Amino acid sequence: MSDGLSGLPLYVAPKARSLLEPHRLVLMAVFAAIILCAIWFMRWDWLPKYGPRLLYGVWQTLVMLFSTASIGFLLAIPIGLVQVTGPRPLAWLARIFCTVIRGTPLLLQLWLLYYGLGSIFAQYPELRSSVFWPYLRQAWPYGFTALMFSFAAYEGEVMRGAFAGVPRGELEAARAFGMRRFTAFRRIWLPRALHRALPTLAGETVLQLKATPLVATITVIDVYAVISKVRQDTYLTYEPLLLLALIYLCLTAVLVAAFRFLEGRIPTREA
Amino acid sequence: MPAGFQLLSLTPPGWGGVLLAGLFASLQLAIGGYLLGLAIGVGGAFGKLYGGPILRDLLEVYTTVIRAVPELVLILLLYYAGTDIINQLMALAGFPAVDISGLVAGIFVIGVVQGAYSTEVLRGAIKAIPSGQVEAARAYGMGPILALRRVTLPAMLPYAIPGLANLWMIATKDTALLAVVGFSELTLVTRQAAGATKAYMTFYLAAGVLYLVVTLASSVIIALIERHARRGMPRMG
């Protein structure tokens, strides 16, 4: 390796990574100093007062995340399937759904549902007197729907690839064993496709977590909304936002670790 | 809905012109932010691959933090922090505080966020180049800049384009988040138009169509670029 003599050095694989390399210790000391300075010089006296509300906000964010992700994933399975094998009109519908949802900003979809659809709903007296109205008047059903659609569209695209990527021979073998189409789907096609889609699930869930604060713009209370309230009450700019960034960092880290743990428990032959 | 179309007409009683101006602002933001992100990405990728241990660790922290925190939060933080820091520096240098244009601040914010993702995409693409090609360039006696320009960058392009195309789509959609800090791009303008006329559905659908046109046009152009970059390579799947 004649690094620096001429040309680019070739890619050198990093050495066994250890947290205790000397430069890392220095970096960690620097970061610790920055954090201590932030704690010392910035204002954190609002924290005890808003602590319980923050916890509630984190809980709401997690509820929003897992409910929309799980229902969106269930929706993604048929969306992916009809694009691979379904009748033409259904396949086109699914395609258009994915293109539209993935081609426009989530914030716009959210406002379209909440302000647009909400204002149309309000024009129908039948709806206003129905049992659904107490729910339709609130903001969270719209936030839930928008987030769920978004997850379904992105994961639907993944599922389409996963269904299409299951080797044909396995499906033919299922038919040769005399399985009906549905049995073959239930026993072979779906499990194999899910298995192929699993590695993307962690990334998509993290993306979904990062999309949840948008619902605060339509007055749903999540951790972002609580922090906005803190900023309004205390006129502080940075402290609440830094805390919020830290909260999301921790949530992402926990999510990634949990998915890694789960993936480790699912046996794969390829790897 | 004829009344709806009247609202969308381009001349002042209609809001069509305002929407198009918003779209133009959004595109400026997306293009500026994307290019800035690409510049950061090229630097970041080379830093991560060839830099010293400290630079590599710092870049790792940058990409990890940016990719773990919601864009909305980052945009708020960087928008305030960026303008604040510049004004503080101006005050230190003895100049009066300047009013930083929303466009510049917005491009900075989107660029910093995009830079983290570009770094990862480009790093992967550079690693995917068969090492023999870079070695051959060195064997021909090319200097680092020449090898970068003639071999590394063109050779990594086919590997990088799918990821970079995805990033461009994300950039166009991330511009909508600047509505939250009050920058008059398409989404915020739409909200104002809808609020003023109470024709919520009309305007949100119109804005959706505009975004969709941008996305679809982009995907056509990207397909052309990809075909050009992959010329002479074996077909994939």
Coordinates of C-alpha atoms in Angstrom, one line a residue:
Chain A
M1 CA 0.0 0.0 0.0
S2 CA 1.8 3.1 -1.2
D3 CA -0.7 5.5 0.3
G4 CA -0.2 9.1 -0.8
L5 CA 2.6 8.4 -3.2
S6 CA 0.5 8.5 -6.3
G7 CA -3.2 8.1 -7.0
L8 CA -5.9 7.2 -4.5
P9 CA -5.1 4.7 -1.8
L10 CA -7.1 1.6 -2.3
Y11 CA -10.0 1.0 0.1
V12 CA -8.5 -0.1 3.4
A13 CA -10.9 -2.2 5.4
P14 CA -11.3 -0.7 8.9
K15 CA -9.4 -2.5 11.6
A16 CA -11.3 -4.4 14.3
R17 CA -13.4 -1.6 15.7
S18 CA -13.0 -1.0 19.4
L19 CA -14.5 1.9 21.4
L20 CA -11.2 2.2 23.3
E21 CA -8.9 3.4 20.5
P22 CA -7.1 6.5 21.7
H23 CA -8.7 8.9 19.2
R24 CA -12.1 7.6 20.2
L25 CA -11.4 8.3 23.9
V26 CA -10.5 11.9 23.0
L27 CA -13.6 12.3 20.8
M28 CA -15.8 10.9 23.6
A29 CA -14.2 13.3 26.1
V30 CA -14.9 16.2 23.7
F31 CA -18.5 15.2 23.2
A32 CA -18.9 14.7 26.9
A33 CA -17.6 18.2 27.5
I34 CA -20.0 19.6 25.0
I35 CA -22.9 17.9 26.6
L36 CA -21.8 19.0 30.1
C37 CA -21.6 22.6 28.8
A38 CA -25.1 22.3 27.3
I39 CA -26.4 21.0 30.6
W40 CA -24.6 23.7 32.6
F41 CA -25.1 26.8 30.4
M42 CA -28.6 26.2 29.0
R43 CA -31.9 26.4 30.7
W44 CA -33.4 23.1 31.7
D45 CA -35.6 24.2 34.7
W46 CA -38.8 23.6 32.7
L47 CA -38.0 19.9 32.5
P48 CA -39.6 18.7 35.8
K49 CA -42.8 20.6 35.0
Y50 CA -43.2 19.1 31.6
G51 CA -41.7 15.6 32.4
P52 CA -45.0 13.7 32.7
R53 CA -46.4 15.3 29.6
L54 CA -43.3 14.4 27.6
L55 CA -43.6 10.8 28.7
Y56 CA -47.2 10.9 27.6
G57 CA -46.1 12.4 24.3
V58 CA -43.5 9.6 23.7
W59 CA -46.2 7.1 24.5
Q60 CA -48.5 8.6 22.0
T61 CA -45.8 8.7 19.3
L62 CA -45.1 5.0 19.9
V63 CA -48.8 4.1 19.8
M64 CA -49.1 6.1 16.5
L65 CA -46.0 4.4 15.1
F66 CA -46.9 0.8 15.9
S67 CA -50.6 1.0 15.1
T68 CA -50.0 2.6 11.7
A69 CA -47.0 0.4 10.9
S70 CA -48.8 -2.9 11.7
I71 CA -52.1 -2.0 10.0
G72 CA -50.2 -0.4 7.1
F73 CA -48.1 -3.6 6.7
L74 CA -51.3 -5.8 6.6
L75 CA -52.6 -3.5 3.8
A76 CA -49.2 -3.7 2.0
I77 CA -49.6 -7.5 1.5
P78 CA -52.6 -7.3 -0.8
I79 CA -51.2 -4.2 -2.5
G80 CA -48.0 -6.0 -3.3
L81 CA -49.9 -9.3 -4.2
V82 CA -52.4 -7.8 -6.7
Q83 CA -49.6 -6.1 -8.6
V84 CA -47.9 -9.4 -9.2
T85 CA -50.8 -11.7 -9.8
G86 CA -54.1 -9.8 -9.5
P87 CA -56.5 -8.9 -12.2
R88 CA -55.5 -5.9 -14.3
P89 CA -57.8 -3.3 -12.9
L90 CA -56.8 -4.1 -9.3
A91 CA -53.2 -4.1 -10.3
W92 CA -53.5 -0.7 -11.9
L93 CA -55.4 0.6 -8.8
A94 CA -52.6 -0.6 -6.5
R95 CA -50.0 0.9 -8.8
I96 CA -51.7 4.3 -8.9
F97 CA -52.1 4.2 -5.1
C98 CA -48.4 3.6 -4.6
T99 CA -47.4 6.2 -7.2
V100 CA -49.6 8.9 -5.8
I101 CA -48.8 8.3 -2.2
R102 CA -45.0 8.0 -2.8
G103 CA -45.0 10.9 -5.3
T104 CA -46.5 13.6 -3.0
P105 CA -45.3 14.9 0.4
L106 CA -46.8 13.3 3.4
L107 CA -47.5 16.8 4.9
L108 CA -49.7 17.6 1.9
Q109 CA -51.6 14.3 2.2
L110 CA -52.1 15.0 5.9
W111 CA -53.5 18.5 5.3
L112 CA -55.6 17.2 2.4
L113 CA -57.2 14.6 4.6
Y114 CA -57.6 16.8 7.7
Y115 CA -58.6 20.2 6.2
G116 CA -60.0 19.0 2.8
L117 CA -61.9 15.8 3.7
G118 CA -62.7 17.2 7.2
S119 CA -64.4 20.3 5.6
I120 CA -66.4 18.1 3.2
F121 CA -67.5 15.8 6.0
A122 CA -68.7 18.8 7.9
Q123 CA -71.1 19.7 5.1
Y124 CA -73.2 16.5 5.5
P125 CA -75.8 16.8 8.4
E126 CA -76.4 13.0 8.2
L127 CA -72.7 12.4 9.0
R128 CA -72.7 15.0 11.8
S129 CA -75.6 13.3 13.5
S130 CA -74.1 9.8 13.0
V131 CA -72.2 7.8 15.6
F132 CA -68.9 8.3 13.7
W133 CA -69.0 12.1 14.2
P134 CA -67.3 12.2 17.6
Y135 CA -64.3 10.5 16.0
L136 CA -64.4 12.3 12.7
R137 CA -64.3 15.6 14.6
Q138 CA -61.0 14.7 16.1
A139 CA -57.7 15.0 14.4
W140 CA -56.1 11.7 15.2
P141 CA -58.2 9.6 12.7
Y142 CA -56.9 11.7 9.9
G143 CA -53.3 11.5 11.1
F144 CA -53.6 7.7 11.6
T145 CA -55.1 7.3 8.0
A146 CA -52.4 9.4 6.4
L147 CA -49.5 7.6 8.2
M148 CA -51.1 4.2 7.5
F149 CA -51.5 4.9 3.8
S150 CA -47.9 6.1 3.6
F151 CA -46.5 3.0 5.2
A152 CA -48.8 0.8 3.1
A153 CA -47.6 2.4 -0.1
Y154 CA -43.9 2.2 0.7
E155 CA -44.1 -1.3 2.1
G156 CA -46.5 -2.4 -0.7
E157 CA -43.7 -1.6 -3.2
V158 CA -41.3 -3.8 -1.2
M159 CA -43.9 -6.6 -1.0
R160 CA -44.4 -6.4 -4.8
G161 CA -40.7 -7.1 -5.2
A162 CA -40.8 -9.8 -2.5
F163 CA -43.7 -11.7 -4.1
A164 CA -42.2 -11.4 -7.5
G165 CA -38.8 -12.6 -6.2
V166 CA -39.9 -15.9 -4.8
P167 CA -38.4 -18.6 -7.1
R168 CA -40.9 -20.0 -9.5
G169 CA -39.7 -23.6 -8.8
E170 CA -40.9 -23.4 -5.2
L171 CA -44.4 -22.4 -6.3
E172 CA -44.4 -25.1 -8.9
A173 CA -43.3 -27.6 -6.3
A174 CA -46.2 -26.6 -4.2
R175 CA -48.6 -27.2 -7.1
A176 CA -46.9 -30.5 -7.8
F177 CA -47.6 -31.6 -4.2
G178 CA -51.3 -31.0 -5.0
M179 CA -51.7 -27.8 -2.9
R180 CA -54.6 -25.6 -3.9
R181 CA -53.7 -22.1 -4.9
F182 CA -54.7 -20.7 -1.6
T183 CA -52.9 -23.3 0.4
A184 CA -49.8 -22.8 -1.7
F185 CA -50.1 -19.0 -1.0
R186 CA -50.5 -19.5 2.7
R187 CA -47.8 -22.1 3.2
I188 CA -45.2 -21.2 0.6
W189 CA -45.6 -17.9 -1.2
L190 CA -46.6 -15.6 1.7
P191 CA -44.0 -16.9 4.2
R192 CA -41.2 -16.8 1.6
A193 CA -42.2 -13.3 0.5
L194 CA -42.4 -12.0 4.1
H195 CA -39.0 -13.6 4.8
R196 CA -37.6 -11.6 1.8
A197 CA -39.2 -8.4 2.9
L198 CA -38.1 -8.6 6.6
P199 CA -34.7 -6.8 6.2
T200 CA -36.5 -3.7 4.8
L201 CA -38.9 -3.6 7.7
A202 CA -36.4 -2.1 10.2
G203 CA -35.6 0.8 7.8
E204 CA -39.2 1.4 6.9
T205 CA -40.2 1.5 10.6
V206 CA -37.5 4.0 11.4
L207 CA -38.7 6.2 8.4
Q208 CA -42.3 5.9 9.8
L209 CA -41.0 7.0 13.3
K210 CA -39.5 10.0 11.6
A211 CA -42.8 10.8 9.8
T212 CA -44.9 10.7 13.0
P213 CA -44.1 14.3 14.2
L214 CA -45.9 15.6 11.1
V215 CA -49.3 14.7 12.8
A216 CA -48.5 17.5 15.3
T217 CA -49.3 20.0 12.5
I218 CA -52.9 18.9 12.6
T219 CA -53.1 19.2 16.4
V220 CA -52.6 15.6 17.4
I221 CA -50.6 15.5 20.6
D222 CA -47.4 13.5 20.3
V223 CA -43.9 14.2 21.7
Y224 CA -43.3 16.8 19.1
A225 CA -46.5 18.7 20.0
V226 CA -45.5 18.7 23.7
I227 CA -42.1 20.2 22.8
S228 CA -43.8 22.8 20.7
K229 CA -45.9 23.7 23.7
V230 CA -42.8 24.0 25.8
R231 CA -41.3 26.3 23.2
Q232 CA -44.4 28.5 23.2
D233 CA -44.5 28.7 27.0
T234 CA -40.9 29.3 27.8
Y235 CA -39.7 31.2 24.6
L236 CA -36.7 28.9 24.4
T237 CA -35.5 27.9 20.9
Y238 CA -32.8 25.3 21.3
E239 CA -33.2 23.5 24.5
P240 CA -36.5 21.8 23.8
L241 CA -35.5 21.0 20.2
L242 CA -32.2 19.5 21.3
L243 CA -34.0 17.3 23.9
L244 CA -36.5 16.3 21.1
A245 CA -33.6 15.3 18.8
L246 CA -32.1 13.3 21.7
I247 CA -35.5 11.6 22.4
Y248 CA -35.8 10.6 18.7
L249 CA -32.2 9.4 18.6
C250 CA -32.9 7.1 21.6
L251 CA -36.1 5.8 20.0
T252 CA -34.4 5.1 16.7
A253 CA -31.5 3.3 18.5
V254 CA -34.0 1.1 20.5
L255 CA -36.0 0.3 17.4
V256 CA -32.9 -0.7 15.4
A257 CA -31.6 -2.8 18.3
A258 CA -34.9 -4.5 18.7
F259 CA -35.1 -5.3 15.0
R260 CA -31.6 -6.6 15.0
F261 CA -32.5 -8.9 17.8
L262 CA -35.6 -10.2 16.0
E263 CA -33.7 -10.7 12.8
G264 CA -31.1 -12.7 14.6
R265 CA -33.8 -15.1 15.8
I266 CA -35.1 -15.7 12.3
P267 CA -32.9 -18.4 10.6
T268 CA -31.6 -17.6 7.1
R269 CA -29.7 -19.9 4.8
E270 CA -28.3 -17.3 2.5
A271 CA -26.4 -15.3 5.1
Chain B
M1 CA -66.4 21.8 -10.9
P2 CA -66.2 25.0 -12.9
A3 CA -66.0 27.2 -9.8
G4 CA -63.0 25.2 -8.7
F5 CA -61.3 25.8 -12.0
Q6 CA -62.0 29.5 -11.8
L7 CA -60.2 29.6 -8.4
L8 CA -57.2 28.0 -10.1
S9 CA -56.9 30.5 -13.0
L10 CA -53.6 32.1 -13.4
T11 CA -54.7 35.8 -13.1
P12 CA -55.2 37.4 -9.7
P13 CA -58.8 36.5 -8.7
G14 CA -57.6 32.9 -9.2
W15 CA -54.8 31.4 -7.2
G16 CA -53.1 29.5 -10.0
G17 CA -50.2 31.9 -10.4
V18 CA -49.5 31.9 -6.6
L19 CA -49.4 28.1 -6.7
L20 CA -47.0 28.1 -9.6
A21 CA -44.8 30.6 -7.8
G22 CA -44.8 28.2 -4.8
L23 CA -43.9 25.3 -7.1
F24 CA -41.0 27.4 -8.4
A25 CA -39.8 28.1 -4.9
S26 CA -40.1 24.4 -4.0
L27 CA -38.1 23.4 -7.1
Q28 CA -35.4 26.0 -6.3
L29 CA -35.1 24.6 -2.8
A30 CA -35.0 21.0 -4.0
I31 CA -32.4 21.6 -6.7
G32 CA -30.2 23.8 -4.5
G33 CA -30.5 21.5 -1.5
Y34 CA -29.9 18.4 -3.6
L35 CA -26.7 19.9 -5.2
L36 CA -25.4 21.0 -1.8
G37 CA -26.2 17.6 -0.4
L38 CA -24.3 16.0 -3.4
A39 CA -21.3 18.1 -2.7
I40 CA -21.3 17.2 1.0
G41 CA -21.9 13.6 0.0
V42 CA -18.9 13.4 -2.3
G43 CA -16.7 14.9 0.4
G44 CA -18.2 12.7 3.1
A45 CA -17.9 9.5 1.0
F46 CA -14.2 10.2 0.3
G47 CA -13.7 11.2 3.9
K48 CA -15.3 8.0 5.2
L49 CA -13.3 5.8 2.8
Y50 CA -9.9 7.4 2.7
G51 CA -9.9 9.8 5.7
G52 CA -8.1 9.5 9.0
P53 CA -9.7 7.8 11.9
I54 CA -11.0 11.0 13.5
L55 CA -12.5 12.3 10.3
R56 CA -14.2 8.9 9.8
D57 CA -15.7 8.8 13.3
L58 CA -17.0 12.4 13.0
L59 CA -18.6 11.6 9.6
E60 CA -20.1 8.5 11.2
V61 CA -21.6 10.6 13.9
Y62 CA -22.9 13.1 11.3
T63 CA -24.6 10.5 9.1
T64 CA -26.0 8.5 12.1
V65 CA -27.5 11.5 13.9
I66 CA -29.0 13.0 10.7
R67 CA -30.5 9.8 9.6
A68 CA -32.0 9.0 13.1
V69 CA -33.7 12.3 13.8
P70 CA -36.9 13.3 12.0
E71 CA -36.4 15.8 9.1
L72 CA -39.0 18.1 10.7
V73 CA -36.9 18.4 13.9
L74 CA -33.7 18.9 12.0
I75 CA -35.2 21.5 9.8
L76 CA -36.4 23.5 12.8
L77 CA -33.0 23.1 14.6
L78 CA -30.8 23.9 11.6
Y79 CA -33.1 26.8 10.4
Y80 CA -32.9 28.6 13.7
A81 CA -29.3 27.6 14.5
G82 CA -28.0 28.4 11.0
T83 CA -29.4 31.9 10.9
D84 CA -28.5 32.5 14.6
I85 CA -24.9 31.4 14.2
I86 CA -24.4 33.6 11.1
N87 CA -25.8 36.6 12.9
Q88 CA -23.6 35.9 15.9
L89 CA -20.5 35.7 13.6
M90 CA -21.5 39.0 11.9
A91 CA -21.9 40.6 15.4
L92 CA -18.5 39.3 16.4
A93 CA -17.0 40.7 13.2
G94 CA -18.6 44.0 13.9
F95 CA -21.2 44.0 11.1
P96 CA -24.9 44.6 11.7
A97 CA -27.2 41.6 11.8
V98 CA -28.3 40.5 8.4
D99 CA -31.7 39.1 7.4
I100 CA -30.9 35.7 5.9
S101 CA -33.2 34.9 3.1
G102 CA -35.5 32.0 3.7
L103 CA -34.3 30.4 0.4
V104 CA -30.7 30.3 1.4
A105 CA -31.5 29.0 4.9
G106 CA -33.8 26.4 3.3
I107 CA -31.2 25.2 0.8
F108 CA -28.7 25.0 3.7
V109 CA -31.1 22.9 5.8
I110 CA -32.1 20.5 3.0
G111 CA -28.5 20.2 1.8
V112 CA -27.2 19.2 5.3
V113 CA -29.9 16.6 5.6
Q114 CA -29.4 15.3 2.1
G115 CA -25.6 15.3 2.6
A116 CA -25.9 12.5 5.2
Y117 CA -27.8 10.2 2.9
S118 CA -25.7 11.1 -0.2
T119 CA -22.6 10.2 1.8
E120 CA -23.9 6.7 2.4
V121 CA -25.1 6.2 -1.2
L122 CA -21.8 7.4 -2.7
R123 CA -19.7 5.5 -0.3
G124 CA -21.5 2.3 -1.2
A125 CA -21.1 3.1 -4.9
I126 CA -17.4 3.8 -4.7
K127 CA -16.9 0.5 -2.8
A128 CA -18.8 -1.3 -5.6
I129 CA -16.2 -0.3 -8.2
P130 CA -14.0 -3.3 -9.0
S131 CA -10.7 -2.4 -7.4
G132 CA -8.8 -3.4 -10.5
Q133 CA -10.2 -0.3 -12.4
V134 CA -8.7 2.1 -9.8
E135 CA -5.5 0.1 -9.7
A136 CA -5.3 0.3 -13.5
A137 CA -5.7 4.1 -13.4
R138 CA -2.8 4.3 -10.9
A139 CA -0.7 1.9 -13.1
Y140 CA -1.2 4.4 -16.0
G141 CA 0.3 7.0 -13.7
M142 CA -2.8 9.1 -13.2
G143 CA -2.7 11.5 -10.3
P144 CA -5.5 11.4 -7.7
I145 CA -7.6 14.2 -9.2
L146 CA -7.3 12.8 -12.7
A147 CA -8.1 9.2 -11.5
L148 CA -11.1 10.6 -9.6
R149 CA -12.4 12.5 -12.7
R150 CA -11.7 9.9 -15.3
V151 CA -12.2 6.6 -13.5
T152 CA -13.7 6.7 -10.0
L153 CA -16.6 9.1 -10.6
P154 CA -17.8 7.8 -13.9
A155 CA -17.3 4.2 -12.8
M156 CA -19.3 4.6 -9.6
L157 CA -22.2 6.5 -11.4
P158 CA -24.2 3.4 -12.4
Y159 CA -24.1 2.1 -8.9
A160 CA -25.0 5.4 -7.4
I161 CA -27.8 6.5 -9.7
P162 CA -30.6 4.4 -8.2
G163 CA -29.8 5.8 -4.7
L164 CA -29.3 9.3 -5.9
A165 CA -32.5 9.2 -7.8
N166 CA -34.3 8.2 -4.7
L167 CA -32.7 11.0 -2.8
W168 CA -33.9 13.5 -5.4
M169 CA -37.4 12.3 -4.9
I170 CA -37.0 12.7 -1.1
A171 CA -35.6 16.2 -1.6
T172 CA -38.6 17.3 -3.6
K173 CA -40.9 16.0 -0.9
D174 CA -38.8 17.3 2.0
T175 CA -39.2 20.9 0.7
A176 CA -42.8 20.7 1.9
L177 CA -41.5 20.5 5.5
L178 CA -40.2 24.1 5.2
A179 CA -43.9 25.1 5.3
V180 CA -43.6 24.5 9.1
V181 CA -41.0 27.3 9.4
G182 CA -43.1 29.6 7.3
F183 CA -41.2 29.5 4.0
S184 CA -43.7 30.1 1.1
E185 CA -43.2 27.0 -0.9
L186 CA -45.9 25.0 -2.6
T187 CA -47.5 23.4 0.4
L188 CA -47.7 26.5 2.5
V189 CA -49.0 28.6 -0.4
T190 CA -51.6 25.9 -0.9
R191 CA -52.7 26.1 2.7
Q192 CA -53.0 29.9 2.5
A193 CA -55.0 29.7 -0.7
A194 CA -57.2 27.0 0.7
G195 CA -57.8 29.0 3.9
A196 CA -58.6 32.2 2.1
T197 CA -61.1 30.6 -0.3
K198 CA -62.4 27.7 1.8
A199 CA -62.0 25.5 -1.2
Y200 CA -59.7 23.1 0.6
M201 CA -60.1 20.1 -1.6
T202 CA -59.5 22.0 -4.8
F203 CA -56.3 23.5 -3.8
Y204 CA -54.8 20.4 -2.0
L205 CA -55.7 18.2 -5.0
A206 CA -54.1 20.8 -7.4
A207 CA -50.9 20.9 -5.3
G208 CA -50.9 17.1 -5.2
V209 CA -51.1 17.0 -9.0
L210 CA -48.2 19.5 -9.3
Y211 CA -46.0 17.4 -7.0
L212 CA -47.0 14.3 -8.9
V213 CA -46.0 16.0 -12.2
V214 CA -42.6 16.8 -10.8
T215 CA -42.1 13.2 -9.6
L216 CA -43.2 11.6 -12.8
A217 CA -41.2 14.0 -15.0
S218 CA -38.2 13.3 -12.7
S219 CA -38.5 9.5 -13.1
V220 CA -38.6 9.8 -16.9
I221 CA -35.4 12.0 -16.9
I222 CA -33.7 9.7 -14.3
A223 CA -34.4 6.7 -16.6
L224 CA -32.7 8.4 -19.4
I225 CA -29.7 9.4 -17.3
E226 CA -29.4 5.8 -16.0
R227 CA -29.5 4.4 -19.5
H228 CA -26.7 6.8 -20.4
A229 CA -24.6 6.0 -17.4
R230 CA -25.0 2.2 -17.8
R231 CA -24.0 2.2 -21.5
G232 CA -21.5 -0.5 -22.2
M233 CA -22.4 -2.4 -19.1
P234 CA -24.1 -5.8 -19.1
R235 CA -27.9 -5.6 -18.5
M236 CA -29.1 -6.2 -15.0
G237 CA -31.8 -8.8 -14.4

